[in-house]
Short mmCIF file of C-alpha atoms in Angstrom, two decimals:
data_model
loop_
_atom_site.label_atom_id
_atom_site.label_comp_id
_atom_site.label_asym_id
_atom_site.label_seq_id
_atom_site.Cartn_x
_atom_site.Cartn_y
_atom_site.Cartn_z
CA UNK A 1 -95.64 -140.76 -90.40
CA UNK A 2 -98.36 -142.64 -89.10
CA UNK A 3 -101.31 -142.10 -86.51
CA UNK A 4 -104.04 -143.37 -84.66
CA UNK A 5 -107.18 -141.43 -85.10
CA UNK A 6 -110.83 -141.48 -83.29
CA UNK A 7 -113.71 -141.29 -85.65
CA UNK A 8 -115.74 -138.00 -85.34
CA UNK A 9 -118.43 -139.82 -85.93
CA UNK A 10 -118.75 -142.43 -84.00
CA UNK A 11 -115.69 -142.33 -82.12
CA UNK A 12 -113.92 -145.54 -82.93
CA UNK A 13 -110.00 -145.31 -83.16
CA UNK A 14 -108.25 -146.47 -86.04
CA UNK A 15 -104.71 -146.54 -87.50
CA UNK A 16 -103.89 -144.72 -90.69
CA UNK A 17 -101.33 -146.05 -92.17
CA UNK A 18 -98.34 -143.90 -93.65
CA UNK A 19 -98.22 -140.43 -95.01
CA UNK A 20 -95.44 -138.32 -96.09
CA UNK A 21 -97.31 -135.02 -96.44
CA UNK A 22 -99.34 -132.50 -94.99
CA UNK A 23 -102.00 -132.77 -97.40
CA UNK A 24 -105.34 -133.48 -96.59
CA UNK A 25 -106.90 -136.79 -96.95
CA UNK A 26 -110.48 -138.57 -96.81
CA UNK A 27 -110.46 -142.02 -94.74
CA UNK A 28 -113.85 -144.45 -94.01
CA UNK A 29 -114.43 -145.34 -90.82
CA UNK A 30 -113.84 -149.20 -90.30
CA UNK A 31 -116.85 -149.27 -87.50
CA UNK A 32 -119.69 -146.77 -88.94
CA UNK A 33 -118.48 -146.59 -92.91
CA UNK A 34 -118.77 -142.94 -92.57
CA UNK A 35 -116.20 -140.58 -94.38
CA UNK A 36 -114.41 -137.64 -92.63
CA UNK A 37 -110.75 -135.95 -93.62
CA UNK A 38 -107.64 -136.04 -91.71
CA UNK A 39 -105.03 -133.31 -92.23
CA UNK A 40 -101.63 -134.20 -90.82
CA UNK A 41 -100.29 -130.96 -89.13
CA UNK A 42 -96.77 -129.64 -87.75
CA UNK A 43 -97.09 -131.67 -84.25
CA UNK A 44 -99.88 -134.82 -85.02
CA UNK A 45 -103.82 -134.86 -87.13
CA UNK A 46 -106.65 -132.73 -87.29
CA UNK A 47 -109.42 -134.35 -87.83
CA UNK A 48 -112.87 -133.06 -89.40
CA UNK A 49 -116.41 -134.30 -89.89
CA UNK A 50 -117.16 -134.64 -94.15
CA UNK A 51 -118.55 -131.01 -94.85
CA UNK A 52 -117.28 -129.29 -92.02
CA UNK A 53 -113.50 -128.49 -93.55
CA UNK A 54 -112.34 -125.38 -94.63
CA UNK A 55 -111.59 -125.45 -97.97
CA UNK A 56 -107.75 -125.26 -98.13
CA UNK A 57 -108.57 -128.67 -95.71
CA UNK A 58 -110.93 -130.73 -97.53
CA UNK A 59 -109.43 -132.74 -100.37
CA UNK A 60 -111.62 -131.99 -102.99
CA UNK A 61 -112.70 -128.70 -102.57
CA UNK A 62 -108.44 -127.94 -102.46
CA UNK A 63 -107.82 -129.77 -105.31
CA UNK A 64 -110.41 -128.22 -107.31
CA UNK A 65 -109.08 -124.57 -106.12
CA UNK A 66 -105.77 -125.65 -106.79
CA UNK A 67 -106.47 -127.00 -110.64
CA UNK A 68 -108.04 -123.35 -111.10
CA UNK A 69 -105.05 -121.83 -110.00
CA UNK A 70 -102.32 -123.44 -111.94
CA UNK A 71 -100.49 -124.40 -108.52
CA UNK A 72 -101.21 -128.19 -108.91
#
């Protein structure tokens, strides 16, 4: 799958090119070089400013949880 995405930022769309998951992901914007996740959900993205994630939807904060777990 593939999308087009606005920045939260700044609000500039860009395409992001294809993923096969529903795991989160960080991507720079091309216009303000700021960083912010995109989680691919059931029906499109959900995009979220750097900070403002839940943890279970920021990329490291869930990867960290999930090497403490066991359930990489």
């Amino acid at each position: 799958m593939s999308a087009t995405i606005r920045c939260p930022y700044c609000n500039a769309g860009q395409a992001v090119g294809e993923f096969d998951s529903y795991a989160p992901f960080y991507v720079n914007c091309e216009a303000c070089s700021r960083r912010y996740i995109v989680e691919p959900v059931r029906h499109g993205v959900v995009v979220y400013r750097d900070g403002e994630a839940s943890c279970c939807s920021d990329p490291e904060c869930r990867a960290t949880e999930m090497a403490g777990s066991g359930q990489e």
